[in-house]
mmCIF file of C-alpha atoms and ligand atoms in Angstrom:
data_model
loop_
_atom_site.group_PDB
_atom_site.id
_atom_site.type_symbol
_atom_site.label_atom_id
_atom_site.label_comp_id
_atom_site.label_asym_id
_atom_site.label_seq_id
_atom_site.Cartn_x
_atom_site.Cartn_y
_atom_site.Cartn_z
ATOM 1 C CA MET B 1 5.774 24.229 -21.018
ATOM 2 C CA ASP B 2 5.887 27.431 -18.907
ATOM 3 C CA GLY B 3 7.594 27.448 -15.779
ATOM 4 C CA VAL B 4 5.415 25.960 -13.056
ATOM 5 C CA ASN B 5 5.641 26.646 -9.243
ATOM 6 C CA PHE B 6 5.575 23.315 -7.423
ATOM 7 C CA THR B 7 5.865 21.802 -3.979
ATOM 8 C CA LYS B 8 7.157 18.189 -3.476
ATOM 9 C CA GLY B 9 5.679 15.993 -0.817
ATOM 10 C CA HIS B 10 5.047 12.359 0.190
ATOM 11 C CA GLY B 11 2.958 10.124 2.399
ATOM 12 C CA ALA B 12 5.012 7.233 3.396
ATOM 13 C CA GLY B 13 7.315 7.510 0.409
ATOM 14 C CA ASN B 14 4.286 7.758 -2.132
ATOM 15 C CA ASP B 15 5.641 11.120 -3.576
ATOM 16 C CA PHE B 16 3.826 13.780 -5.490
ATOM 17 C CA VAL B 17 4.332 16.973 -7.236
ATOM 18 C CA ILE B 18 1.856 19.500 -5.939
ATOM 19 C CA VAL B 19 0.833 22.402 -8.283
ATOM 20 C CA GLU B 20 -1.423 25.166 -7.010
ATOM 21 C CA ASP B 21 -3.927 26.414 -9.451
ATOM 22 C CA VAL B 22 -6.572 27.950 -7.145
ATOM 23 C CA ASP B 23 -8.636 29.350 -10.057
ATOM 24 C CA GLY B 24 -8.549 26.464 -12.326
ATOM 25 C CA ALA B 25 -6.435 28.547 -15.021
ATOM 26 C CA LEU B 26 -3.997 25.641 -15.783
ATOM 27 C CA ASP B 27 -4.676 22.944 -18.670
ATOM 28 C CA LEU B 28 -2.422 20.453 -17.313
ATOM 29 C CA THR B 29 -1.933 17.983 -20.293
ATOM 30 C CA PRO B 30 -0.910 14.202 -19.698
ATOM 31 C CA ALA B 31 2.476 15.081 -21.232
ATOM 32 C CA GLN B 32 3.100 17.912 -18.575
ATOM 33 C CA VAL B 33 2.225 15.457 -15.904
ATOM 34 C CA VAL B 34 4.855 12.922 -17.404
ATOM 35 C CA ALA B 35 7.488 15.562 -17.658
ATOM 36 C CA LEU B 36 6.859 16.664 -13.943
ATOM 37 C CA CYS B 37 6.750 13.174 -12.680
ATOM 38 C CA HIS B 38 10.076 11.900 -14.625
ATOM 39 C CA ARG B 39 12.634 10.966 -12.086
ATOM 40 C CA ARG B 40 15.483 11.893 -14.239
ATOM 41 C CA PHE B 41 14.346 14.731 -16.412
ATOM 42 C CA GLY B 42 11.612 16.206 -14.152
ATOM 43 C CA ILE B 43 10.966 16.756 -10.441
ATOM 44 C CA GLY B 44 9.967 13.197 -9.792
ATOM 45 C CA GLY B 45 6.782 11.738 -8.508
ATOM 46 C CA ASP B 46 4.222 8.868 -8.478
ATOM 47 C CA GLY B 47 1.771 11.301 -9.370
ATOM 48 C CA VAL B 48 0.648 15.217 -9.537
ATOM 49 C CA LEU B 49 -1.763 16.819 -7.258
ATOM 50 C CA ARG B 50 -3.419 19.905 -8.640
ATOM 51 C CA VAL B 51 -4.868 22.237 -5.989
ATOM 52 C CA VAL B 52 -8.042 23.786 -7.501
ATOM 53 C CA ARG B 53 -11.143 25.483 -6.120
ATOM 54 C CA THR B 54 -13.869 23.033 -6.447
ATOM 55 C CA ALA B 55 -16.162 25.489 -7.925
ATOM 56 C CA LYS B 56 -13.652 26.123 -10.612
ATOM 57 C CA ASP B 57 -13.242 22.640 -11.936
ATOM 58 C CA PRO B 58 -16.074 20.912 -13.911
ATOM 59 C CA ALA B 59 -14.475 17.477 -12.793
ATOM 60 C CA ALA B 60 -15.651 18.241 -9.254
ATOM 61 C CA ALA B 61 -19.093 19.031 -10.342
ATOM 62 C CA GLY B 62 -21.622 19.029 -7.561
ATOM 63 C CA GLN B 63 -19.041 18.757 -4.546
ATOM 64 C CA ALA B 64 -18.545 22.624 -3.993
ATOM 65 C CA ALA B 65 -21.053 23.035 -1.432
ATOM 66 C CA GLU B 66 -19.447 20.423 0.674
ATOM 67 C CA ALA B 67 -15.584 21.042 -0.087
ATOM 68 C CA GLU B 68 -13.912 24.249 -1.011
ATOM 69 C CA TRP B 69 -10.974 22.476 -2.605
ATOM 70 C CA PHE B 70 -10.652 19.604 -5.233
ATOM 71 C CA MET B 71 -7.798 17.411 -5.440
ATOM 72 C CA ASP B 72 -7.062 16.691 -9.249
ATOM 73 C CA TYR B 73 -5.118 13.755 -8.958
ATOM 74 C CA ARG B 74 -3.071 12.356 -12.122
ATOM 75 C CA ASN B 75 -0.843 9.205 -12.150
ATOM 76 C CA SER B 76 2.742 9.553 -13.202
ATOM 77 C CA ASP B 77 2.049 8.166 -16.807
ATOM 78 C CA GLY B 78 -0.477 11.162 -17.311
ATOM 79 C CA SER B 79 -3.693 9.140 -16.514
ATOM 80 C CA ILE B 80 -6.465 10.235 -14.066
ATOM 81 C CA ALA B 81 -7.424 8.331 -11.187
ATOM 82 C CA GLU B 82 -10.347 8.477 -9.121
ATOM 83 C CA MET B 83 -8.875 8.772 -5.810
ATOM 84 C CA CYS B 84 -5.513 8.770 -4.009
ATOM 85 C CA GLY B 85 -5.376 8.150 -0.267
ATOM 86 C CA ASN B 86 -1.865 9.246 0.400
ATOM 87 C CA GLY B 87 -2.526 12.225 -1.992
ATOM 88 C CA VAL B 88 -5.442 13.337 0.058
ATOM 89 C CA ARG B 89 -3.168 13.499 3.126
ATOM 90 C CA VAL B 90 -0.382 15.285 1.347
ATOM 91 C CA PHE B 91 -3.005 17.523 -0.201
ATOM 92 C CA THR B 92 -4.151 18.445 3.187
ATOM 93 C CA ARG B 93 -0.616 19.122 4.615
ATOM 94 C CA TYR B 94 -0.334 21.564 1.546
ATOM 95 C CA LEU B 95 -3.705 23.385 2.276
ATOM 96 C CA VAL B 96 -2.887 23.828 5.958
ATOM 97 C CA THR B 97 0.875 24.905 5.620
ATOM 98 C CA HIS B 98 -0.010 27.278 2.887
ATOM 99 C CA GLU B 99 -3.131 28.814 4.912
ATOM 100 C CA LEU B 100 -5.724 27.573 2.307
ATOM 101 C CA ALA B 101 -7.399 25.663 5.016
ATOM 102 C CA GLU B 102 -7.621 25.461 8.703
ATOM 103 C CA PRO B 103 -7.239 22.247 10.575
ATOM 104 C CA SER B 104 -10.154 21.479 12.580
ATOM 105 C CA PRO B 105 -11.437 18.781 15.056
ATOM 106 C CA THR B 106 -14.275 17.797 12.646
ATOM 107 C CA GLY B 107 -11.724 17.726 9.817
ATOM 108 C CA ILE B 108 -11.224 19.519 6.252
ATOM 109 C CA PRO B 109 -13.392 18.272 3.370
ATOM 110 C CA ILE B 110 -11.581 17.365 0.238
ATOM 111 C CA ALA B 111 -13.489 16.924 -3.073
ATOM 112 C CA THR B 112 -12.008 13.963 -5.115
ATOM 113 C CA ARG B 113 -13.406 12.203 -8.250
ATOM 114 C CA ALA B 114 -14.600 9.568 -5.899
ATOM 115 C CA GLY B 115 -16.513 12.008 -3.909
ATOM 116 C CA VAL B 116 -15.605 14.192 -0.601
ATOM 117 C CA MET B 117 -13.071 12.744 1.969
ATOM 118 C CA VAL B 118 -12.643 14.500 5.277
ATOM 119 C CA ALA B 119 -9.152 14.937 6.712
ATOM 120 C CA ILE B 120 -8.045 15.381 10.250
ATOM 121 C CA VAL B 121 -4.556 16.836 10.965
ATOM 122 C CA GLU B 122 -2.944 15.072 14.053
ATOM 123 C CA GLY B 123 0.498 16.264 14.301
ATOM 124 C CA ASP B 124 2.831 14.477 11.695
ATOM 125 C CA GLN B 125 -0.069 12.227 10.982
ATOM 126 C CA ILE B 126 -3.244 12.894 8.869
ATOM 127 C CA ARG B 127 -6.194 10.778 9.279
ATOM 128 C CA VAL B 128 -8.754 10.555 6.660
ATOM 129 C CA HIS B 129 -12.313 9.482 6.589
ATOM 130 C CA MET B 130 -12.447 7.321 3.208
ATOM 131 C CA LYS B 131 -15.072 6.011 1.119
ATOM 132 C CA SER B 132 -16.110 2.620 2.437
ATOM 133 C CA PRO B 133 -14.269 -0.038 0.545
ATOM 134 C CA ARG B 134 -16.363 -2.873 -1.103
ATOM 135 C CA VAL B 135 -15.130 -6.359 -1.589
ATOM 136 C CA TYR B 136 -16.740 -7.852 -4.476
ATOM 137 C CA ALA B 137 -15.027 -10.543 -6.531
ATOM 138 C CA ALA B 138 -12.511 -13.313 -6.472
ATOM 139 C CA SER B 139 -9.551 -12.829 -9.197
ATOM 140 C CA THR B 140 -6.052 -13.646 -9.590
ATOM 141 C CA ALA B 141 -2.892 -11.894 -10.463
ATOM 142 C CA THR B 142 0.456 -13.251 -12.157
ATOM 143 C CA THR B 143 3.793 -12.018 -11.728
ATOM 144 C CA GLY B 144 6.303 -14.152 -13.890
ATOM 145 C CA PRO B 145 5.649 -17.841 -13.138
ATOM 146 C CA LEU B 146 3.390 -17.257 -10.109
ATOM 147 C CA THR B 147 -0.337 -16.840 -9.947
ATOM 148 C CA PHE B 148 -1.753 -15.568 -6.840
ATOM 149 C CA PRO B 149 -5.659 -15.856 -5.693
ATOM 150 C CA GLY B 150 -6.872 -12.268 -5.046
ATOM 151 C CA VAL B 151 -10.032 -10.248 -3.877
ATOM 152 C CA ALA B 152 -11.209 -7.183 -5.932
ATOM 153 C CA VAL B 153 -12.034 -4.173 -3.847
ATOM 154 C CA ASP B 154 -13.556 -0.892 -4.765
ATOM 155 C CA CYS B 155 -12.206 1.926 -2.959
ATOM 156 C CA GLY B 156 -13.557 4.548 -5.242
ATOM 157 C CA ASN B 157 -10.585 3.305 -7.545
ATOM 158 C CA PRO B 158 -10.025 -0.394 -8.255
ATOM 159 C CA HIS B 159 -7.799 -2.724 -6.224
ATOM 160 C CA LEU B 160 -6.845 -6.384 -6.280
ATOM 161 C CA VAL B 161 -5.556 -7.662 -3.030
ATOM 162 C CA CYS B 162 -3.660 -11.006 -3.167
ATOM 163 C CA GLY B 163 -2.193 -12.993 -0.381
ATOM 164 C CA LEU B 164 1.172 -14.645 -0.783
ATOM 165 C CA HIS B 165 1.252 -18.476 -0.415
ATOM 166 C CA ASP B 166 3.844 -21.084 0.734
ATOM 167 C CA GLY B 167 5.712 -18.646 2.999
ATOM 168 C CA LEU B 168 6.999 -16.768 -0.145
ATOM 169 C CA PRO B 169 8.569 -13.539 1.072
ATOM 170 C CA LEU B 170 7.404 -10.101 -0.381
ATOM 171 C CA ASP B 171 10.866 -9.078 -1.390
ATOM 172 C CA SER B 172 11.044 -12.094 -3.586
ATOM 173 C CA LEU B 173 8.504 -10.637 -5.991
ATOM 174 C CA ASP B 174 9.630 -8.915 -9.104
ATOM 175 C CA LEU B 175 7.425 -5.906 -9.399
ATOM 176 C CA HIS B 176 9.433 -4.284 -12.228
ATOM 177 C CA VAL B 177 6.613 -5.081 -14.527
ATOM 178 C CA GLY B 178 3.006 -4.995 -13.997
ATOM 179 C CA PRO B 179 1.254 -8.022 -12.813
ATOM 180 C CA GLY B 180 -1.193 -9.790 -15.146
ATOM 181 C CA PHE B 181 -4.932 -9.526 -14.144
ATOM 182 C CA ASP B 182 -8.395 -10.286 -15.566
ATOM 183 C CA ARG B 183 -8.956 -7.397 -18.090
ATOM 184 C CA ALA B 184 -12.653 -8.328 -18.237
ATOM 185 C CA LEU B 185 -13.225 -7.699 -14.494
ATOM 186 C CA PHE B 186 -10.955 -4.653 -14.416
ATOM 187 C CA PRO B 187 -11.336 -2.936 -17.933
ATOM 188 C CA ALA B 188 -9.791 0.359 -16.623
ATOM 189 C CA GLY B 189 -6.847 -1.376 -15.017
ATOM 190 C CA VAL B 190 -6.149 -2.184 -11.332
ATOM 191 C CA ASN B 191 -3.931 -1.477 -8.472
ATOM 192 C CA VAL B 192 -2.487 -4.861 -7.321
ATOM 193 C CA GLU B 193 -1.452 -5.495 -3.709
ATOM 194 C CA PHE B 194 0.364 -8.320 -2.374
ATOM 195 C CA VAL B 195 0.232 -9.180 1.503
ATOM 196 C CA VAL B 196 1.728 -11.258 4.234
ATOM 197 C CA GLY B 197 0.916 -11.559 7.717
ATOM 198 C CA ALA B 198 3.344 -9.808 10.237
ATOM 199 C CA GLU B 199 4.026 -10.272 14.129
ATOM 200 C CA PRO B 200 1.161 -8.985 16.318
ATOM 201 C CA LEU B 201 1.371 -5.277 17.575
ATOM 202 C CA PRO B 202 -0.144 -4.211 20.856
ATOM 203 C CA GLU B 203 -1.923 -1.221 18.955
ATOM 204 C CA ALA B 204 -3.446 -2.951 16.396
ATOM 205 C CA ASP B 205 -6.041 -5.990 15.829
ATOM 206 C CA LEU B 206 -4.076 -7.186 12.951
ATOM 207 C CA HIS B 207 -0.766 -6.392 11.390
ATOM 208 C CA VAL B 208 0.201 -7.129 7.770
ATOM 209 C CA ALA B 209 2.841 -6.170 5.315
ATOM 210 C CA MET B 210 2.380 -5.412 1.600
ATOM 211 C CA ARG B 211 3.833 -4.224 -1.736
ATOM 212 C CA VAL B 212 1.780 -2.632 -4.459
ATOM 213 C CA PHE B 213 2.117 -2.153 -8.100
ATOM 214 C CA GLU B 214 -0.007 0.864 -8.833
ATOM 215 C CA ARG B 215 -2.027 1.441 -12.141
ATOM 216 C CA GLY B 216 -0.451 4.403 -13.931
ATOM 217 C CA SER B 217 2.663 4.504 -11.571
ATOM 218 C CA GLY B 218 4.259 1.248 -11.196
ATOM 219 C CA GLU B 219 5.526 -0.195 -7.813
ATOM 220 C CA THR B 220 5.359 2.704 -5.172
ATOM 221 C CA LEU B 221 6.578 2.662 -1.704
ATOM 222 C CA ALA B 222 2.943 3.081 -0.273
ATOM 223 C CA CYS B 223 -0.627 3.354 -1.463
ATOM 224 C CA GLY B 224 -3.365 4.741 0.707
ATOM 225 C CA THR B 225 -6.411 3.294 -1.074
ATOM 226 C CA GLY B 226 -4.282 -0.023 -1.535
ATOM 227 C CA ALA B 227 -3.863 -0.092 2.162
ATOM 228 C CA LEU B 228 -7.628 0.649 2.758
ATOM 229 C CA ALA B 229 -8.407 -2.471 0.538
ATOM 230 C CA VAL B 230 -5.973 -4.748 2.210
ATOM 231 C CA GLY B 231 -7.322 -3.601 5.534
ATOM 232 C CA ALA B 232 -10.826 -4.467 4.486
ATOM 233 C CA VAL B 233 -9.761 -7.857 3.203
ATOM 234 C CA ALA B 234 -7.681 -8.533 6.399
ATOM 235 C CA LEU B 235 -10.583 -7.756 8.860
ATOM 236 C CA ARG B 236 -12.954 -9.762 6.646
ATOM 237 C CA ASP B 237 -10.766 -12.679 6.528
ATOM 238 C CA ALA B 238 -10.167 -12.650 10.322
ATOM 239 C CA GLY B 239 -13.981 -12.703 10.944
ATOM 240 C CA LEU B 240 -13.782 -8.963 12.371
ATOM 241 C CA ALA B 241 -16.697 -6.700 11.879
ATOM 242 C CA MET B 242 -14.609 -3.732 13.021
ATOM 243 C CA GLY B 243 -10.908 -3.173 14.054
ATOM 244 C CA VAL B 244 -7.504 -1.603 13.573
ATOM 245 C CA VAL B 245 -5.070 -2.894 11.034
ATOM 246 C CA ALA B 246 -1.573 -1.790 10.888
ATOM 247 C CA ILE B 247 0.043 -2.152 7.413
ATOM 248 C CA ASP B 248 3.686 -1.990 6.855
ATOM 249 C CA LEU B 249 4.783 -0.884 3.323
ATOM 250 C CA PRO B 250 8.153 -0.214 1.855
ATOM 251 C CA GLY B 251 7.926 3.496 2.639
ATOM 252 C CA GLY B 252 6.337 3.223 6.212
ATOM 253 C CA ARG B 253 3.353 2.261 8.281
ATOM 254 C CA LEU B 254 -0.392 3.276 7.423
ATOM 255 C CA THR B 255 -3.351 2.502 9.878
ATOM 256 C CA VAL B 256 -6.557 1.387 8.576
ATOM 257 C CA THR B 257 -9.499 1.677 11.125
ATOM 258 C CA HIS B 258 -12.942 0.648 10.830
ATOM 259 C CA ASP B 259 -14.775 1.865 13.836
ATOM 260 C CA ALA B 260 -18.482 2.277 12.749
ATOM 261 C CA GLU B 261 -20.849 0.823 10.227
ATOM 262 C CA ASP B 262 -19.804 3.313 7.428
ATOM 263 C CA ARG B 263 -16.615 4.717 8.949
ATOM 264 C CA TRP B 264 -13.383 3.867 7.600
ATOM 265 C CA TRP B 265 -10.128 5.711 8.436
ATOM 266 C CA LEU B 266 -6.791 5.951 6.672
ATOM 267 C CA ALA B 267 -3.852 7.357 9.057
ATOM 268 C CA GLY B 268 -0.255 7.811 8.169
ATOM 269 C CA PRO B 269 2.464 10.578 7.817
ATOM 270 C CA ALA B 270 2.185 13.479 5.348
ATOM 271 C CA VAL B 271 5.319 15.547 4.679
ATOM 272 C CA LEU B 272 6.182 18.531 2.432
ATOM 273 C CA VAL B 273 9.895 18.176 1.371
ATOM 274 C CA ALA B 274 10.697 21.018 -1.049
ATOM 275 C CA SER B 275 9.241 23.769 -3.359
ATOM 276 C CA GLY B 276 10.488 25.518 -6.444
ATOM 277 C CA GLU B 277 9.844 26.479 -10.127
ATOM 278 C CA THR B 278 10.376 24.443 -12.998
ATOM 279 C CA THR B 279 12.452 26.132 -15.812
ATOM 280 C CA PRO B 280 10.150 26.946 -18.826
ATOM 281 C CA ALA B 281 10.944 24.293 -21.750
HETATM 282 N N1 LIG L 301 -1.239 6.063 -4.682
HETATM 283 C C1 LIG L 301 -2.480 6.277 -4.311
HETATM 284 C C2 LIG L 301 -3.324 5.678 -5.552
HETATM 285 C C3 LIG L 301 -3.183 6.504 -6.670
HETATM 286 C C4 LIG L 301 -4.150 5.994 -7.834
HETATM 287 C C5 LIG L 301 -3.849 4.686 -8.457
HETATM 288 N N2 LIG L 301 -2.408 4.561 -9.082
HETATM 289 C C6 LIG L 301 -4.956 4.516 -9.381
HETATM 290 O O1 LIG L 301 -4.671 4.688 -10.696
HETATM 291 O O2 LIG L 301 -6.162 4.007 -9.063
HETATM 292 C C7 LIG L 301 -3.107 6.007 -2.947
HETATM 293 O O3 LIG L 301 -2.464 6.368 -2.011
HETATM 294 O O4 LIG L 301 -4.231 5.713 -2.819
#
C-alpha cells in the first residue's frame, strides 16, 4: 500500500482514521481499511472516514446537489455501513478544521449512504440532524447464557436495543464476543445496544446508560446511531412523543433530542487528535 495521509479523530471515544480523497482517486480496499484500523500494526480505529466530493463518488449518486461532501464510512473489518452518527460529527470537525466547509447556523449538509445529514458546530459539540429512527420489531440478543428481549430500530443502519433485566449491571456483560441475534430479521448483521436506566438529570427528560457491540467493529466506546436508537426506544417506552435523552456510554455522553415530528438530533463531542502519513508497505 502507498503511504496515506491521515488524521485521527474521535467522538466520545468512537475513533476513526480520516483519509482525505477529495477527487475520489483512492481505491480504498477492505484490506487497506483493516490495516489502517489495526490497533497494533496500524493507526487504530473503529472505522475509516474517507472524505470525498459527493460528485466524485458513485456511491453518493443523487446527493451532489444537496451536499458537497460524502462521508464514505467503513467499519474496521473492512465492511461498508450505511451510516455512522459519530462519524458524521468527526467528519464535520475535519471539514471545518481543514477549511473544506464553513460552519453555518443552518448546518453543513453531509452525504452518507443513508442520505444527507446536516451538522451544526456548537463549540466542542457537534449536533447532527439525523434520519428519523424507525422502531419496527421485537427480537432478542444473547450473550453467553443470557438472553435479552430487544427492539429492532432502523437508523439508516440496523440496531437492536435491549434492556438489561433483574438489576444486572452493564459492566457484567462480556462483549468480547458478538451477541447472538436473529439472522432472519437482520440478514446484513446488526449493532446491538444494552441499556440500563440512570439517575435523573435536570437537563434531560430521560437519562440512560448503554454499551454497544457494533457490527463490523466489535465493542466500541460509543455509537451515535446506537444512541439514536436507544433514545427512540427510551422515549417510546416512557410514553413521550418528544424529549431529550442523555445517554452515557463508556467514552462519554451523547444527547438525543426529538423536538418536532420528523426532527431528531444527535449531539456530542468531536475531536481531531493527530495527523500523519503511513509508511508505504
Ligand atoms: N459507530 C457508528 C456506527 C458505525 C456503523 C456500524 N458499525 C454498522 O455497521 O452499522 C455510529 O456512531 O453511529
